[in-house]
Short mmCIF file of C-alpha atoms in Angstrom, two decimals:
data_model
loop_
_atom_site.label_atom_id
_atom_site.label_comp_id
_atom_site.label_asym_id
_atom_site.label_seq_id
_atom_site.Cartn_x
_atom_site.Cartn_y
_atom_site.Cartn_z
CA THR A 1 0.08 -2.47 -87.77
CA GLY A 2 -0.67 -6.07 -88.83
CA LEU A 3 2.84 -7.16 -87.78
CA PHE A 4 3.29 -10.79 -86.75
CA PHE A 5 6.23 -13.05 -85.92
CA VAL A 6 6.90 -16.71 -86.69
CA HIS A 7 7.58 -17.50 -83.03
CA GLU A 8 4.11 -16.10 -82.20
CA ILE A 9 2.56 -18.55 -84.67
CA PHE A 10 4.43 -21.42 -83.02
CA ARG A 11 3.29 -20.28 -79.58
CA ASP A 12 -0.35 -19.53 -80.42
CA LEU A 13 -0.88 -22.73 -82.43
CA ARG A 14 1.15 -24.81 -79.95
CA ILE A 15 3.56 -26.00 -82.61
CA PHE A 16 6.55 -27.75 -81.02
CA SER A 17 7.89 -30.34 -83.43
CA GLU A 18 10.57 -29.40 -85.95
CA THR A 19 8.52 -31.04 -88.71
CA ASP A 20 5.52 -28.80 -88.05
CA LYS A 21 7.73 -25.74 -87.72
CA LYS A 22 9.29 -26.56 -91.09
CA THR A 23 5.79 -26.75 -92.60
CA VAL A 24 4.93 -23.30 -91.22
CA ARG A 25 8.14 -21.80 -92.60
CA GLY A 26 7.31 -23.32 -95.98
CA ILE A 27 3.90 -21.65 -95.94
CA ILE A 28 5.56 -18.33 -95.01
CA ARG A 29 7.93 -18.65 -98.01
CA GLN A 30 5.01 -19.37 -100.31
CA LEU A 31 3.06 -16.33 -99.05
CA LEU A 32 6.16 -14.18 -99.62
CA GLN A 33 6.54 -15.46 -103.19
CA GLU A 34 2.87 -14.80 -103.92
CA GLY A 35 3.13 -11.23 -102.59
CA ILE A 36 0.56 -11.79 -99.84
CA ILE A 37 2.98 -10.87 -97.04
CA GLU A 38 6.33 -9.11 -96.76
CA VAL A 39 9.21 -9.02 -94.33
CA ALA A 40 8.59 -6.31 -91.73
CA GLY A 41 9.66 -5.11 -88.31
CA LYS A 42 13.09 -4.57 -86.83
CA LYS A 43 13.42 -8.08 -85.43
CA SER A 44 14.12 -11.23 -87.41
CA GLY A 45 11.08 -13.35 -88.26
CA GLY A 46 8.66 -10.44 -88.56
CA TYR A 47 6.10 -10.16 -91.36
CA ARG A 48 2.97 -8.24 -92.26
CA LYS A 49 0.06 -8.88 -94.60
CA LEU A 50 0.04 -6.54 -97.57
CA GLU A 51 -3.08 -4.37 -97.70
CA LYS A 52 -3.92 -4.12 -101.39
CA THR A 53 -7.51 -2.91 -101.20
CA CYS A 54 -8.07 0.19 -103.35
CA TYR A 55 -11.29 2.09 -103.96
CA PRO A 56 -11.66 3.24 -107.56
CA PHE A 57 -12.71 6.79 -108.38
CA ALA A 58 -15.67 7.32 -110.70
CA PHE A 59 -14.46 9.64 -113.43
CA GLU A 60 -17.77 10.17 -115.21
CA GLN A 61 -18.62 13.81 -115.60
CA ARG A 62 -20.72 15.07 -112.74
CA GLU A 63 -21.06 18.24 -110.76
CA ILE A 64 -18.85 18.18 -107.70
CA LYS A 65 -20.30 20.20 -104.85
CA PRO A 66 -18.84 20.88 -101.41
CA LEU A 67 -20.91 20.10 -98.36
CA ALA A 68 -23.31 22.89 -97.43
CA LEU A 69 -21.76 23.43 -94.02
CA SER A 70 -22.12 26.61 -92.00
CA TRP A 71 -19.17 27.61 -89.82
CA PRO A 72 -18.55 30.20 -87.14
CA ALA A 73 -17.04 33.38 -88.63
CA GLU A 74 -18.35 32.29 -92.07
CA ILE A 75 -15.37 30.08 -92.83
CA GLU A 76 -17.46 28.49 -95.59
CA LYS A 77 -16.97 31.64 -97.66
CA LEU A 78 -13.24 30.94 -97.70
CA VAL A 79 -12.91 27.13 -97.58
CA ASN A 80 -14.83 24.24 -99.13
CA ILE A 81 -15.25 20.97 -97.25
CA TYR A 82 -16.01 17.77 -99.15
CA PRO A 83 -17.20 14.30 -98.07
CA GLY A 84 -14.44 12.39 -96.33
CA ASN A 85 -12.59 15.51 -95.17
CA LEU A 86 -10.89 15.91 -91.82
CA VAL A 87 -10.92 19.27 -90.01
CA VAL A 88 -8.73 20.09 -87.01
CA LEU A 89 -9.32 22.90 -84.52
CA ALA A 90 -6.26 23.43 -82.32
CA GLY A 91 -7.22 25.67 -79.42
CA SER A 92 -5.59 27.10 -76.34
CA GLN A 93 -7.08 26.16 -73.00
CA ASN A 94 -10.40 27.96 -72.40
CA ALA A 95 -10.13 29.75 -75.75
CA GLY A 96 -13.54 28.52 -76.94
CA LYS A 97 -13.12 25.12 -78.60
CA THR A 98 -16.35 23.74 -77.16
CA THR A 99 -18.20 26.97 -77.94
CA PHE A 100 -16.98 26.70 -81.53
CA CYS A 101 -18.09 23.06 -81.78
CA LEU A 102 -21.55 23.63 -80.30
CA ASP A 103 -22.05 26.69 -82.51
CA PHE A 104 -21.16 24.44 -85.45
CA VAL A 105 -23.71 21.85 -84.28
CA LYS A 106 -26.46 24.46 -84.05
CA ARG A 107 -25.71 25.76 -87.53
CA ASN A 108 -25.82 22.36 -89.22
CA MET A 109 -28.05 20.02 -87.21
CA GLU A 110 -31.11 20.53 -89.41
CA ARG A 111 -29.22 19.42 -92.50
CA TYR A 112 -26.82 16.73 -91.26
CA ASP A 113 -26.66 13.77 -88.89
CA ILE A 114 -24.27 14.99 -86.16
CA HIS A 115 -22.52 12.93 -83.46
CA TYR A 116 -20.58 14.69 -80.71
CA PHE A 117 -17.91 12.86 -78.67
CA SER A 118 -16.84 14.66 -75.49
CA SER A 119 -13.70 13.56 -73.66
CA GLU A 120 -13.64 16.41 -71.17
CA MET A 121 -17.18 16.56 -69.80
CA GLY A 122 -19.46 14.01 -68.23
CA GLU A 123 -23.21 13.90 -68.84
CA GLU A 124 -24.14 16.44 -66.16
CA GLU A 125 -21.48 18.98 -67.12
CA PHE A 126 -22.32 18.62 -70.79
CA ALA A 127 -26.01 19.21 -70.05
CA LEU A 128 -25.07 22.29 -68.03
CA ARG A 129 -23.03 23.60 -70.95
CA LEU A 130 -25.90 23.02 -73.36
CA SER A 131 -28.30 24.84 -71.03
CA LEU A 132 -26.55 28.10 -71.96
CA HIS A 133 -28.41 27.78 -75.27
CA LYS A 134 -32.00 28.84 -74.72
CA ASP A 135 -33.34 26.73 -77.60
CA VAL A 136 -31.46 23.52 -76.71
CA GLU A 137 -34.74 21.55 -76.40
CA THR A 138 -35.05 21.71 -80.19
CA TRP A 139 -31.52 20.59 -80.98
CA LYS A 140 -31.08 17.52 -83.16
CA PHE A 141 -27.80 15.71 -82.52
CA LYS A 142 -26.40 12.88 -80.43
CA ALA A 143 -23.71 13.25 -77.79
CA TYR A 144 -21.50 10.68 -76.08
CA GLU A 145 -18.76 10.52 -73.46
CA ARG A 146 -15.62 9.07 -75.03
CA THR A 147 -11.94 9.51 -74.21
CA SER A 148 -9.93 7.41 -76.66
CA LYS A 149 -9.95 5.12 -79.71
CA PHE A 150 -12.29 7.44 -81.57
CA GLU A 151 -11.60 5.62 -84.83
CA ASP A 152 -13.63 2.72 -83.45
CA VAL A 153 -16.81 4.79 -83.09
CA ILE A 154 -16.66 7.10 -86.11
CA LEU A 155 -19.86 7.09 -88.16
CA PRO A 156 -18.54 7.05 -91.73
CA ASP A 157 -21.33 9.06 -93.37
CA ALA A 158 -22.16 11.48 -90.55
CA ILE A 159 -20.66 14.64 -89.09
CA ASN A 160 -18.38 13.52 -86.24
CA ILE A 161 -17.15 16.04 -83.66
CA ILE A 162 -14.40 15.03 -81.24
CA ASP A 163 -14.00 17.47 -78.36
CA TYR A 164 -11.19 16.84 -77.74
CA LEU A 165 -8.40 14.42 -78.72
CA GLU A 166 -6.48 13.85 -75.49
CA VAL A 167 -2.75 13.22 -75.86
CA GLU A 168 -0.55 13.73 -72.80
CA ASP A 169 2.79 12.69 -74.29
CA ASN A 170 4.24 11.26 -77.52
CA PHE A 171 2.50 14.07 -79.37
CA PHE A 172 3.90 12.81 -82.67
CA LEU A 173 1.29 10.03 -82.44
CA ILE A 174 -1.45 12.58 -83.16
CA GLY A 175 -0.69 12.22 -86.85
CA GLN A 176 -1.28 8.46 -86.67
CA THR A 177 -4.55 8.92 -84.80
CA LEU A 178 -5.81 11.44 -87.33
CA ARG A 179 -4.90 9.06 -90.15
CA ARG A 180 -6.86 6.21 -88.53
CA ILE A 181 -9.90 8.44 -88.07
CA HIS A 182 -9.63 9.66 -91.66
CA GLU A 183 -9.54 6.08 -92.93
CA LYS A 184 -12.91 5.40 -91.25
CA LEU A 185 -14.69 8.27 -93.01
CA GLY A 186 -16.95 7.63 -95.97
CA LYS A 187 -19.15 10.53 -97.07
CA GLY A 188 -18.97 12.11 -93.65
CA VAL A 189 -16.66 14.61 -91.99
CA ALA A 190 -14.72 14.70 -88.73
CA LEU A 191 -14.08 17.91 -86.79
CA ILE A 192 -11.40 17.17 -84.22
CA CYS A 193 -10.25 19.47 -81.42
CA ILE A 194 -6.76 19.27 -79.97
CA GLN A 195 -5.00 21.32 -77.32
CA LYS A 196 -2.61 24.12 -78.21
CA ASP A 197 0.07 26.01 -76.35
CA PRO A 198 -0.79 29.70 -76.83
CA GLN A 199 2.90 30.44 -77.34
CA LYS A 200 3.16 28.04 -80.28
CA GLU A 201 1.83 28.28 -83.82
CA LEU A 202 0.37 24.76 -84.04
CA GLY A 203 -1.47 22.43 -81.69
CA ARG A 204 -0.08 19.32 -80.04
CA GLY A 205 1.57 17.10 -82.59
CA ALA A 206 2.84 20.20 -84.44
CA SER A 207 3.48 19.41 -88.11
CA PHE A 208 2.57 15.73 -87.57
CA GLY A 209 -1.04 16.90 -87.27
CA LEU A 210 -1.04 18.82 -90.55
CA GLU A 211 -0.89 15.97 -93.04
CA LYS A 212 -4.45 14.60 -93.10
CA PRO A 213 -6.69 17.60 -92.36
CA ARG A 214 -8.01 19.51 -95.37
CA LEU A 215 -8.67 22.40 -93.00
CA TYR A 216 -6.53 23.20 -89.95
CA LEU A 217 -7.64 26.02 -87.67
CA THR A 218 -6.12 27.49 -84.56
CA LEU A 219 -8.05 29.29 -81.84
CA ASP A 220 -6.35 31.47 -79.27
CA HIS A 221 -8.06 33.93 -76.98
CA GLY A 222 -9.76 36.32 -79.37
CA VAL A 223 -8.11 35.10 -82.58
CA LEU A 224 -9.21 32.44 -85.08
CA ARG A 225 -6.65 31.53 -87.75
CA ILE A 226 -6.68 29.38 -90.89
CA VAL A 227 -3.34 27.57 -90.91
CA LYS A 228 -4.09 25.17 -93.76
CA ALA A 229 -6.90 25.17 -96.30
CA LYS A 230 -6.61 22.86 -99.30
CA ASN A 231 -9.89 23.67 -101.05
CA TRP A 232 -10.47 27.36 -101.58
CA ALA A 233 -14.07 28.53 -101.87
CA ASN A 234 -12.95 31.44 -104.03
CA SER A 235 -10.07 30.84 -106.43
CA GLY A 236 -9.06 34.47 -106.10
CA VAL A 237 -8.74 34.42 -102.31
CA ASN A 238 -6.07 32.28 -100.66
CA PRO A 239 -7.36 31.63 -97.12
CA ASN A 240 -4.10 30.17 -95.84
CA GLY A 241 -2.72 32.36 -93.08
CA LEU A 242 -5.81 34.55 -92.75
CA MET A 243 -6.87 35.57 -89.25
CA GLN A 244 -10.12 36.76 -87.73
CA ARG A 245 -10.55 38.51 -84.43
CA ILE A 246 -13.51 37.15 -82.49
CA LYS A 247 -15.39 37.42 -79.24
CA ILE A 248 -17.45 34.77 -77.49
CA LEU A 249 -20.95 35.93 -76.63
CA HIS A 250 -22.61 34.40 -73.54
CA GLY A 251 -20.49 31.28 -73.98
CA THR A 252 -22.63 30.23 -76.93
CA GLU A 253 -21.60 32.11 -80.07
CA ILE A 254 -18.43 32.98 -81.94
CA ILE A 255 -18.84 36.60 -83.04
CA PRO A 256 -16.38 37.95 -85.66
CA ILE A 257 -14.89 41.40 -85.17
CA GLY A 258 -14.00 43.06 -88.44
CA GLU A 259 -12.99 41.05 -91.50
CA TRP A 260 -10.71 38.14 -92.27
CA GLY A 261 -7.23 39.29 -93.15
CA VAL A 262 -3.51 39.04 -92.48
CA GLY A 263 -3.04 39.79 -88.81
CA GLY A 264 -6.79 39.61 -88.23
CA CYS A 265 -7.36 43.10 -89.62
#
């Protein structure tokens, strides 16, 4: 958060004399006047440094193209994903989140640099899961075991897959975590899995997890749903709320049944 307190400055710099403390307070007042810091926090004596860095947009005319991503159930025909976008897949337990992610890897690994972060499986279990794919020896991606602080390992210009974001309580913090991950993206994309109660519409974090993603999907047993899609691939087709019935074949593929529609029809 960047929050600091005057008493912490005294403690860390071992400032004890009233003269030196007065000097520090004078510097604080000057920084406030110059707009470098502001009063912050609920306790007296708290401040934070203002973050004024902005990244200008280039407005010269150029063709804007979405990333050429391929998705299970042909989501790309309904939704465009652009560099810097965040995608969330909220799935019920054992509904197929990992199958979805590995299917996504297979579809895109020849075109993009893909990095897969697994919080649920160790190296042996992950290798066993990959062995379900008969052509896994030819796969081109990197996989890691990681359980937290994913924002510290995001590769800004690559495809990052987080399977999954573990949050046991304080689910409202999911929104903050997604924001921090989003801030680390450059030209890349992050696909982030979270857990979902099958009796609820959204995954853990509920509406707190809806702000940053440009695409928010839910996956329950046999049903894939587009909850939020900001960039429509076809201006005449609103993908928000569309559902697709699916089956998982051999634990490796997401197979659509029928067409996308309201109620999965």
